[in-house]
Coordinates of C-alpha atoms and ligand atoms in Angstrom, one line a residue:
X3 CA 41.6 57.2 183.3
X4 CA 41.5 60.9 183.4
X5 CA 38.9 61.8 180.1
X6 CA 40.0 65.1 179.4
X7 CA 39.2 66.9 176.1
X8 CA 37.5 63.9 174.2
X9 CA 36.6 66.8 172.1
X10 CA 39.9 67.7 171.0
X11 CA 39.1 67.7 167.5
X12 CA 36.7 70.9 167.7
X13 CA 39.8 72.9 169.7
X14 CA 41.5 72.0 166.7
X15 CA 39.2 74.6 165.0
X16 CA 40.5 77.3 167.7
X17 CA 42.6 79.7 165.9
X18 CA 45.5 79.3 167.7
X19 CA 48.0 76.4 169.3
X20 CA 49.4 76.7 172.2
X21 CA 51.7 74.4 174.7
X22 CA 51.2 71.7 176.2
X23 CA 52.8 71.7 180.0
X24 CA 51.9 70.3 183.1
X25 CA 49.2 68.5 181.8
X26 CA 47.1 71.3 179.9
X27 CA 47.6 73.1 176.9
X28 CA 48.8 76.7 178.2
X29 CA 48.8 79.9 176.1
X30 CA 51.9 82.1 176.8
X31 CA 52.0 86.0 175.4
X32 CA 54.3 85.2 172.0
X33 CA 55.2 85.7 169.2
X34 CA 52.9 83.4 166.1
X35 CA 54.0 81.9 163.4
X36 CA 50.9 80.6 160.3
X37 CA 49.9 77.6 159.9
X38 CA 48.4 76.8 156.5
X39 CA 46.7 74.0 154.7
X40 CA 48.5 73.7 151.7
X41 CA 45.6 72.4 149.8
X42 CA 44.7 75.1 149.2
X43 CA 46.9 77.5 150.4
X44 CA 44.6 79.4 153.5
X45 CA 46.1 80.1 156.5
X46 CA 44.4 77.4 159.5
X47 CA 45.4 78.5 162.5
X48 CA 48.0 80.0 164.3
X49 CA 50.9 78.5 166.2
X50 CA 52.9 79.8 169.2
X51 CA 56.6 81.0 168.8
X52 CA 57.8 79.6 172.5
X53 CA 60.8 81.4 174.0
X54 CA 63.8 80.6 176.4
X55 CA 61.3 81.5 179.3
X56 CA 58.5 78.8 178.1
X57 CA 60.6 76.8 177.2
X58 CA 61.5 77.0 181.4
X59 CA 58.5 76.9 182.7
X60 CA 58.5 73.4 180.8
X61 CA 62.1 72.0 182.4
X62 CA 60.5 72.9 186.2
X63 CA 57.6 70.8 185.6
X64 CA 59.3 67.6 184.1
X65 CA 62.6 68.2 186.6
X66 CA 59.6 68.2 188.8
X67 CA 57.6 65.4 187.6
X68 CA 60.8 63.2 187.3
X69 CA 61.6 62.0 190.7
X70 CA 58.5 60.2 191.1
X71 CA 58.3 58.9 187.7
X72 CA 61.7 57.7 187.7
X73 CA 60.5 55.7 191.0
X74 CA 57.7 54.0 189.7
X75 CA 57.9 50.2 188.6
X76 CA 58.4 49.8 185.0
X77 CA 55.1 47.4 184.9
X78 CA 52.9 50.7 185.8
X79 CA 54.4 52.8 183.6
X80 CA 54.6 49.9 180.9
X81 CA 50.4 50.2 181.4
X82 CA 50.0 53.9 180.5
X83 CA 51.4 52.5 177.1
X84 CA 49.0 49.9 177.0
X85 CA 45.9 52.8 177.5
X86 CA 47.9 55.2 174.9
X87 CA 48.1 52.2 172.8
X88 CA 44.4 51.9 173.1
X89 CA 43.7 55.5 172.6
X90 CA 46.2 55.6 169.7
X91 CA 43.6 53.1 167.8
X92 CA 40.2 54.4 168.9
X93 CA 41.6 58.1 167.7
X94 CA 43.4 56.7 164.7
X95 CA 41.4 58.1 162.0
X96 CA 41.4 61.8 163.9
X97 CA 45.1 61.9 164.0
X98 CA 45.4 60.9 159.9
X99 CA 43.2 63.8 159.3
X100 CA 45.3 66.7 162.1
X101 CA 48.4 65.3 159.8
X102 CA 46.8 65.7 156.0
X103 CA 45.4 68.7 157.4
X104 CA 48.3 70.3 158.1
X105 CA 51.0 68.4 156.3
X106 CA 48.9 67.9 153.0
X107 CA 50.0 63.8 152.4
X108 CA 47.4 61.4 152.1
X109 CA 44.8 60.4 154.0
X110 CA 46.0 56.2 153.8
X111 CA 49.7 57.4 154.4
X112 CA 48.6 59.5 157.5
X113 CA 47.0 56.4 158.9
X114 CA 50.3 54.7 158.2
X115 CA 52.3 56.6 160.3
X116 CA 50.1 56.5 162.6
X117 CA 50.3 52.8 163.1
X118 CA 54.4 52.7 162.3
X119 CA 54.0 55.5 165.7
X120 CA 51.4 52.8 167.3
X121 CA 54.3 49.6 166.7
X122 CA 56.8 52.5 168.6
X123 CA 54.8 52.7 171.5
X124 CA 54.3 48.8 171.9
X125 CA 57.7 48.2 171.7
X126 CA 57.9 50.1 174.6
X127 CA 55.0 48.4 175.9
X128 CA 58.1 45.8 177.1
X129 CA 59.7 48.4 179.4
X130 CA 59.7 45.6 182.4
X131 CA 61.5 42.8 180.2
X132 CA 63.4 45.9 178.5
X133 CA 64.8 47.2 182.0
X134 CA 65.6 43.6 183.5
X135 CA 69.3 44.8 183.0
X136 CA 72.0 41.5 183.4
X137 CA 73.2 39.3 186.5
X138 CA 76.7 37.7 187.0
X139 CA 76.2 35.5 189.9
X140 CA 79.8 34.9 192.0
X141 CA 81.7 37.5 189.5
X142 CA 84.5 37.3 192.1
X143 CA 84.4 35.2 195.2
X144 CA 81.3 35.6 196.7
X145 CA 80.5 38.7 194.5
X146 CA 78.0 39.1 192.4
X147 CA 77.9 41.9 189.8
X148 CA 74.6 43.4 188.2
X149 CA 73.9 46.4 185.2
X150 CA 70.9 48.5 185.9
X151 CA 69.7 50.5 183.6
X152 CA 68.5 53.9 185.1
X153 CA 66.9 57.3 183.6
X154 CA 68.7 60.2 182.7
X155 CA 66.1 62.6 183.5
X156 CA 65.1 65.8 181.4
X157 CA 65.0 64.5 178.3
X158 CA 64.1 66.7 174.8
X159 CA 62.8 65.5 171.5
X160 CA 63.2 68.0 168.6
X161 CA 61.4 67.0 165.4
X162 CA 60.9 67.4 161.4
X163 CA 57.4 68.2 159.8
X164 CA 57.1 65.6 157.3
X165 CA 56.1 62.9 160.5
X166 CA 54.3 64.7 162.8
X167 CA 53.2 62.3 164.9
X168 CA 55.7 59.3 164.2
X169 CA 58.5 60.4 164.5
X170 CA 58.0 62.5 168.3
X171 CA 56.8 58.4 169.2
X172 CA 60.4 57.3 167.7
X173 CA 61.4 59.1 170.9
X174 CA 58.8 59.7 173.7
X175 CA 57.3 56.2 174.1
X176 CA 60.2 54.3 174.9
X177 CA 62.1 57.8 176.4
X178 CA 59.2 57.6 178.8
X179 CA 59.2 53.8 179.5
X180 CA 63.0 54.0 180.5
X181 CA 61.2 56.5 183.1
X182 CA 62.6 59.9 182.3
X183 CA 60.2 63.1 181.7
X184 CA 60.2 64.5 178.2
X185 CA 59.7 68.2 176.2
X186 CA 59.2 68.3 172.6
X187 CA 59.5 70.4 170.8
X188 CA 57.5 69.9 167.4
X189 CA 57.7 71.2 164.1
X190 CA 56.6 74.6 163.6
X191 CA 55.0 73.8 160.4
X192 CA 52.1 71.1 161.5
X193 CA 52.4 71.3 165.0
X194 CA 48.6 70.1 165.8
X195 CA 48.9 66.2 166.0
X196 CA 51.8 66.5 168.4
X197 CA 49.6 68.2 170.9
X198 CA 46.6 65.4 169.9
X199 CA 49.7 63.4 171.2
X200 CA 49.9 64.7 174.8
X201 CA 46.3 64.8 175.4
X202 CA 45.8 61.2 174.7
X203 CA 49.1 60.9 177.3
X204 CA 47.3 62.8 179.5
X205 CA 44.0 60.3 179.2
X206 CA 45.8 57.5 179.5
X207 CA 47.1 57.8 182.5
X208 CA 50.3 59.3 182.8
X209 CA 51.1 61.7 185.5
X210 CA 51.1 66.0 184.5
X211 CA 54.9 67.5 183.9
X212 CA 55.8 64.2 182.3
X213 CA 55.5 64.6 178.9
X214 CA 55.1 68.4 177.9
X215 CA 54.8 70.3 174.3
X216 CA 56.9 74.1 173.8
X217 CA 55.8 74.5 170.3
X218 CA 58.7 77.0 168.4
X219 CA 61.7 77.8 166.3
X220 CA 65.0 78.4 167.0
X221 CA 64.7 80.8 169.9
X222 CA 63.1 76.9 171.6
X223 CA 65.6 75.0 170.2
X224 CA 68.6 76.6 171.6
X225 CA 67.1 77.1 174.9
X226 CA 67.0 73.6 175.2
X227 CA 70.1 73.2 174.4
X228 CA 71.5 75.6 176.3
X229 CA 69.9 74.2 179.9
X230 CA 72.1 72.5 181.8
X231 CA 68.7 70.1 183.4
X232 CA 68.3 68.2 179.9
X233 CA 70.5 65.7 180.0
X234 CA 69.9 63.8 176.4
X235 CA 68.3 65.7 173.0
X236 CA 67.0 63.7 170.2
X237 CA 66.5 65.5 167.0
X238 CA 64.8 64.5 163.8
X239 CA 65.7 66.5 161.0
X240 CA 67.3 68.4 157.9
X241 CA 71.7 67.6 157.9
X242 CA 72.7 71.5 158.6
X243 CA 71.0 71.8 161.6
X244 CA 71.0 68.1 163.0
X245 CA 75.2 69.1 162.5
X246 CA 74.1 72.3 164.6
X247 CA 72.1 70.7 167.8
X248 CA 74.7 67.9 167.7
X249 CA 77.6 70.4 167.9
X250 CA 76.0 72.8 170.1
X251 CA 74.0 69.5 172.5
X252 CA 77.1 67.8 173.1
X253 CA 79.6 70.7 173.5
X254 CA 77.1 72.0 176.4
X255 CA 77.7 68.3 177.6
X256 CA 74.4 66.7 176.7
X257 CA 73.9 62.9 174.7
X258 CA 72.8 64.1 171.6
X259 CA 71.6 61.2 168.9
X260 CA 70.5 63.5 165.6
X261 CA 69.4 62.5 162.3
X262 CA 69.4 64.3 159.3
X263 CA 68.6 64.4 155.5
X264 CA 69.4 62.2 152.7
X265 CA 69.0 60.8 149.1
X266 CA 68.1 57.3 149.0
X267 CA 69.2 55.7 146.2
X268 CA 67.6 52.4 144.5
X269 CA 69.8 50.4 141.9
X270 CA 67.7 48.6 139.4
X271 CA 69.4 45.2 138.3
X272 CA 68.9 44.2 134.5
X273 CA 67.6 40.7 135.7
X274 CA 65.5 42.7 138.4
X275 CA 61.7 42.6 138.1
X276 CA 61.2 45.4 136.3
X277 CA 56.8 45.4 137.5
X278 CA 57.6 45.5 140.8
X279 CA 60.5 47.9 140.3
X280 CA 58.7 50.3 138.5
X281 CA 55.7 49.9 140.7
X282 CA 57.7 49.7 144.5
X283 CA 60.0 53.2 142.9
X284 CA 56.4 55.0 141.9
X285 CA 55.6 54.2 145.7
X286 CA 58.6 55.1 147.2
X287 CA 59.7 58.4 145.3
X288 CA 56.6 60.0 144.9
X289 CA 54.8 58.6 147.9
X290 CA 53.9 61.5 150.8
X291 CA 55.4 64.3 147.6
X292 CA 59.0 63.2 147.8
X293 CA 59.0 64.3 151.8
X294 CA 60.3 61.1 153.6
X295 CA 64.2 61.1 154.5
X296 CA 63.7 57.3 152.9
X297 CA 62.0 58.3 150.1
X298 CA 64.0 56.9 146.7
X299 CA 65.1 60.2 145.0
X300 CA 67.8 58.5 143.0
X301 CA 67.4 55.3 141.2
X302 CA 70.5 53.8 139.5
X303 CA 70.3 51.5 136.7
X304 CA 72.3 49.1 135.7
X305 CA 72.7 48.7 131.7
X306 CA 70.5 51.0 129.2
X307 CA 68.5 47.7 128.1
X308 CA 67.0 47.9 132.0
X309 CA 67.6 52.4 131.9
X310 CA 65.0 52.1 128.9
X311 CA 62.2 49.8 130.3
X312 CA 62.7 51.8 133.7
X313 CA 62.4 55.3 132.7
X314 CA 59.1 54.2 129.9
X315 CA 57.6 52.2 132.3
X316 CA 57.4 55.2 134.9
X317 CA 56.7 57.8 133.1
X318 CA 53.3 55.0 132.1
X319 CA 52.7 55.0 135.4
X320 CA 52.8 59.0 136.0
X321 CA 50.4 59.6 133.4
X322 CA 48.3 57.9 136.0
X323 CA 49.3 60.1 139.2
X324 CA 46.3 61.4 140.6
X325 CA 47.8 64.6 142.3
X326 CA 45.5 67.1 144.9
X327 CA 43.9 67.2 148.7
X328 CA 45.4 64.7 151.3
X329 CA 42.0 64.6 152.6
X330 CA 40.2 63.9 149.6
X331 CA 39.5 59.9 148.0
X332 CA 40.8 58.6 145.5
X333 CA 44.7 60.9 146.0
X334 CA 47.9 59.1 144.9
X335 CA 50.1 62.5 146.5
X336 CA 48.9 65.7 147.5
X337 CA 50.5 69.0 147.8
X338 CA 54.1 70.0 149.3
X339 CA 54.1 71.6 153.1
X340 CA 54.4 75.0 152.3
X341 CA 54.5 77.7 149.1
X342 CA 58.7 78.2 150.0
X343 CA 59.4 74.9 149.8
X344 CA 57.0 74.1 146.5
X345 CA 59.4 77.4 145.0
X346 CA 62.6 75.4 146.2
X347 CA 61.3 72.4 144.8
X348 CA 60.3 73.9 141.2
X349 CA 63.7 75.8 141.2
X350 CA 66.0 71.9 141.2
X351 CA 63.8 71.4 138.9
X352 CA 64.5 74.0 136.9
X353 CA 68.2 73.8 138.0
X354 CA 68.2 70.1 136.9
X355 CA 67.1 71.6 133.0
X356 CA 69.6 73.7 132.8
X357 CA 72.3 71.7 134.2
X358 CA 71.9 69.3 131.3
X359 CA 69.6 66.4 132.9
X360 CA 66.7 65.1 130.6
X361 CA 62.7 66.3 131.7
X362 CA 60.8 63.0 130.8
X363 CA 58.4 64.3 133.3
X364 CA 57.9 67.7 133.9
X365 CA 55.4 68.6 137.1
X366 CA 56.0 72.1 137.3
X367 CA 52.5 73.5 134.7
X368 CA 50.3 71.3 137.6
X369 CA 46.7 73.0 138.5
X370 CA 44.5 71.2 140.9
X371 CA 40.8 72.2 139.7
X372 CA 39.2 73.7 143.0
X373 CA 42.6 74.1 144.6
X374 CA 44.8 76.6 142.9
X375 CA 46.1 78.4 145.8
X376 CA 47.2 75.1 146.7
X377 CA 51.2 74.0 146.6
X378 CA 51.1 71.6 143.9
X379 CA 53.8 70.2 142.1
X380 CA 53.5 67.4 140.0
X381 CA 55.4 64.3 139.8
X382 CA 58.6 64.9 137.9
X383 CA 61.4 62.5 136.5
X384 CA 64.9 63.5 134.8
X385 CA 66.9 61.0 133.2
X386 CA 70.3 61.0 133.0
X387 CA 71.4 62.9 135.8
X388 CA 75.5 62.9 136.2
X389 CA 76.7 63.1 139.7
X390 CA 78.0 66.3 139.7
X391 CA 74.2 68.4 139.9
X392 CA 72.6 69.9 142.1
X393 CA 69.8 67.6 141.5
X394 CA 71.6 64.4 142.6
X395 CA 73.8 65.9 145.0
X396 CA 71.4 67.7 147.5
X397 CA 68.6 66.3 148.5
X398 CA 65.1 68.0 147.5
X399 CA 62.1 66.5 149.2
X400 CA 59.8 66.6 147.3
X401 CA 58.4 64.4 144.1
X402 CA 61.7 64.5 141.8
X403 CA 63.7 61.3 141.0
X404 CA 66.6 61.2 138.9
X405 CA 68.1 58.3 137.3
X406 CA 71.4 57.8 136.6
X407 CA 72.8 55.5 134.2
X408 CA 75.3 53.3 135.2
X409 CA 76.9 49.7 133.1
X410 CA 77.9 47.9 136.3
X411 CA 76.5 46.9 140.1
X412 CA 80.6 48.2 141.4
X413 CA 79.7 51.6 139.4
X414 CA 76.9 51.6 141.0
X415 CA 77.9 51.4 144.5
X416 CA 80.7 53.6 143.8
X417 CA 78.3 56.5 143.5
X418 CA 76.5 55.7 146.2
X419 CA 79.0 55.7 149.0
X420 CA 80.8 58.7 147.5
X421 CA 77.0 60.8 148.4
X422 CA 77.3 62.6 152.2
X423 CA 74.2 60.9 152.6
X424 CA 74.0 56.9 153.7
X425 CA 70.2 56.8 155.1
X426 CA 68.6 54.6 153.0
X427 CA 69.6 52.4 149.7
X428 CA 68.1 48.8 148.5
X429 CA 68.8 46.7 144.8
X430 CA 66.4 44.8 142.7
X431 CA 67.7 42.1 141.9
X432 CA 66.9 38.4 141.5
X433 CA 70.3 37.3 142.1
X434 CA 71.4 36.5 145.7
X435 CA 75.2 36.6 145.0
X436 CA 74.5 40.4 144.2
X437 CA 72.3 41.5 146.4
X438 CA 74.7 39.8 149.7
X439 CA 77.2 42.1 148.2
X440 CA 75.4 45.1 147.9
X441 CA 73.9 44.6 151.9
X442 CA 77.3 43.0 152.9
X443 CA 79.4 46.6 151.6
X444 CA 77.5 49.5 150.5
X445 CA 78.4 52.6 152.5
X446 CA 75.0 52.7 154.0
X447 CA 72.6 52.1 157.8
X448 CA 69.9 50.6 156.5
X449 CA 69.0 48.5 153.3
X450 CA 66.6 46.8 151.4
X451 CA 66.7 43.9 148.8
X452 CA 63.3 44.2 146.7
X453 CA 62.1 46.4 149.1
X454 CA 62.5 49.5 148.4
X455 CA 60.9 51.3 151.8
X456 CA 63.8 49.2 154.4
X457 CA 62.0 51.5 157.3
X458 CA 63.2 49.1 160.7
X459 CA 60.0 48.2 162.3
X460 CA 60.7 49.0 166.3
X461 CA 62.0 45.7 167.8
X462 CA 64.9 46.9 165.4
X463 CA 67.0 50.5 165.6
X464 CA 66.6 53.4 162.3
X465 CA 69.8 55.2 162.0
X466 CA 72.0 55.7 158.8
X467 CA 75.1 56.6 158.1
X468 CA 77.9 59.4 157.7
X469 CA 76.3 62.4 157.3
X470 CA 72.6 61.2 157.6
X471 CA 73.1 60.7 161.6
X472 CA 75.6 62.7 164.0
X473 CA 75.9 59.8 167.1
X474 CA 76.5 56.6 167.8
X475 CA 73.5 55.0 168.3
X476 CA 70.2 54.9 165.8
X477 CA 66.7 55.5 167.1
X478 CA 63.4 53.7 168.9
X479 CA 64.2 49.6 169.5
X480 CA 67.1 48.5 171.4
X481 CA 69.1 52.1 170.4
X482 CA 66.7 53.8 172.1
X483 CA 66.9 52.2 175.1
X484 CA 70.4 52.4 175.5
X485 CA 70.0 56.7 174.5
X486 CA 67.8 57.1 177.2
X487 CA 69.2 55.0 180.2
X488 CA 72.5 55.4 182.0
X489 CA 74.2 51.8 182.1
X490 CA 75.4 51.4 186.3
X491 CA 77.6 48.0 187.7
X492 CA 76.9 47.5 190.5
X493 CA 79.8 44.8 192.5
X494 CA 78.5 43.9 195.8
X495 CA 79.9 42.0 198.4
X496 CA 78.4 40.7 202.1
X497 CA 80.3 40.0 204.8
X498 CA 80.3 36.1 205.7
X499 CA 82.3 33.7 206.9
X500 CA 84.5 33.3 203.8
X501 CA 85.4 35.7 202.6
X502 CA 86.8 37.1 204.9
X503 CA 90.5 39.1 203.4
X504 CA 93.2 40.7 204.7
X505 CA 94.2 43.8 202.4
X506 CA 95.6 43.8 199.5
X507 CA 97.0 45.7 197.6
X508 CA 97.2 44.3 193.7
X509 CA 94.0 45.3 190.8
X510 CA 91.2 42.7 192.5
X511 CA 91.3 39.6 189.9
X512 CA 89.9 36.4 189.7
X513 CA 93.3 34.7 189.9
Ligands
NAD623 P1 64.4 71.4 160.0 O1 65.9 70.8 160.0 O2 64.1 72.6 158.6 O3 63.7 71.6 161.3 C1 63.7 69.8 162.0 C2 63.7 70.8 163.5 O4 64.3 71.8 164.0 C3 61.9 71.3 163.7 O5 62.0 71.4 164.7 C4 62.8 73.6 163.5 O6 61.7 74.1 164.0 C5 64.3 73.0 164.0 N1 64.7 74.2 163.7 C6 64.7 74.7 162.3 N2 65.8 75.4 162.2 C7 66.6 75.3 163.1 C8 67.7 76.7 163.4 N3 68.5 77.3 162.1 N4 67.9 76.2 165.0 C9 67.8 74.9 165.7 N5 66.4 74.5 165.3 C10 65.9 75.0 164.1 O7 63.1 69.9 158.7 P2 61.9 70.1 158.4 O8 62.3 70.7 157.3 O9 61.5 70.0 158.9 O10 61.8 68.7 157.9 C11 62.6 68.0 156.5 C12 64.1 67.5 156.8 O11 64.4 66.2 158.2 C13 64.6 66.0 155.6 O12 66.4 66.7 155.3 C14 64.1 64.9 156.4 O13 65.6 64.1 155.3 C15 64.7 65.5 157.2 N6 64.4 63.7 158.4 C16 65.4 63.0 158.2 C17 65.3 61.8 158.9 C18 65.8 60.6 159.4 O14 65.6 59.9 160.4 N7 66.7 60.7 159.0 C19 63.5 61.3 159.5 C20 62.8 62.6 158.5 C21 62.6 64.0 158.4

């Protein structure tokens, strides 16, 4: 095992984040972009904005590394993943701190993100089992047939700011375990955690060139989507970019999975345990300042009594929500990622008021003492929201929860089904029949019953429906294995005394 940079946190104090190519950090003379500490609004460091040439350099390296990595027995690739998992556990607090520093989320939340990422690495450790394929003895007379899972080649991942460690780990552990080489293009807003992951992978024994990170924005993405040597692209981010990546990537002949935005509804039934629902909604709507693709941003209350109880309970709890720097103790909610994003979310809150929704809790004037220049926004709660309002239709991606009042479960389900997004949803109820009807019929990819954030575990796969996912296969788990492999079916017969056959023009069959 080679220890390349045990003091990587000190390296993070460096003023610029470069790229990670061929097993080491490289800097190229390029434009840079500022990375902020959202808790105080100051520039922490800058990130290199990779050009088409930088991407080409990474693809060259990944292409060269592919043949040897592909040939390695899956058990040996799996051993690298086991070692990587150990290193992730040893370094989880450091990773969480880096995530919190650049993203703004609270440390507990960042630790949760790292842990969910590790679970994907654990799944990838099962490569020998996952890649066993399928075998049919005597598929025909003296004929055996089997299906092999073969790697694609060089694949790429393009990831969003909101889970700088976990979302890359939805992708590369399984892609690498399947025998591919990988180029990651992380979000330019918080690139340091992915760079640390690259260092840990190298420390875990991953051969140079198998995993590379190119930082940057649109130019780097376009270069990945255009280069014929990239076989497949996994994307996670907003819907407009997901659609763009899907269209451009597939038109260039690549396999693409592009996960997009969301507007996740929680249905609260009259028989729900209302305290459980309120507590769950507090975390699901305001955790990570609402910057989660599975965040609940709409609570659909069935019956006016349910609505009144929910609104008063949320209002009471929101009075005690602790907003502050993510790296501090005893904080529930950190700042938003950038000032522009904060302004955008505030713009939505203003719009909601203009459109006639009732702003029950207004977080717009919140100031965090000693952090006046931070990108903070207090929690906002809207009641009496209707489906024609922008605050209902659009993904806001901030600490804003909308209450939509309806009369029946059927009304709630129609509302959800008519929304353009179909990522996650949940129902709070004690009624098994209602829950079963809901899970059976709702047009959404990930559904919870009394579980507000039904994020699938690593042995299942993550993916929404409708405009929340472009492509056929979801992220990680069994779909991940399928996405990152070709299935090849081999049909074999060896000459023997029993299977001699003359010329036969009929289609082969077992008749
Ligand atoms: P984003 O779409 O702005 O950026 C995602 C990635 O695309 C980044 O790497 C970015 O550099 C790149 N990118 C941005 N603009 C581009 C352009 N014009 N051309 C090419 N590439 C471009 O998303 P974000 O703001 O970083 O993340 C938040 C969004 O991600 C939300 O919409 C959220 O719902 C979504 N998200 C979805 C899931 C999911 O699983 N469905 C998970 C996490 C986040």
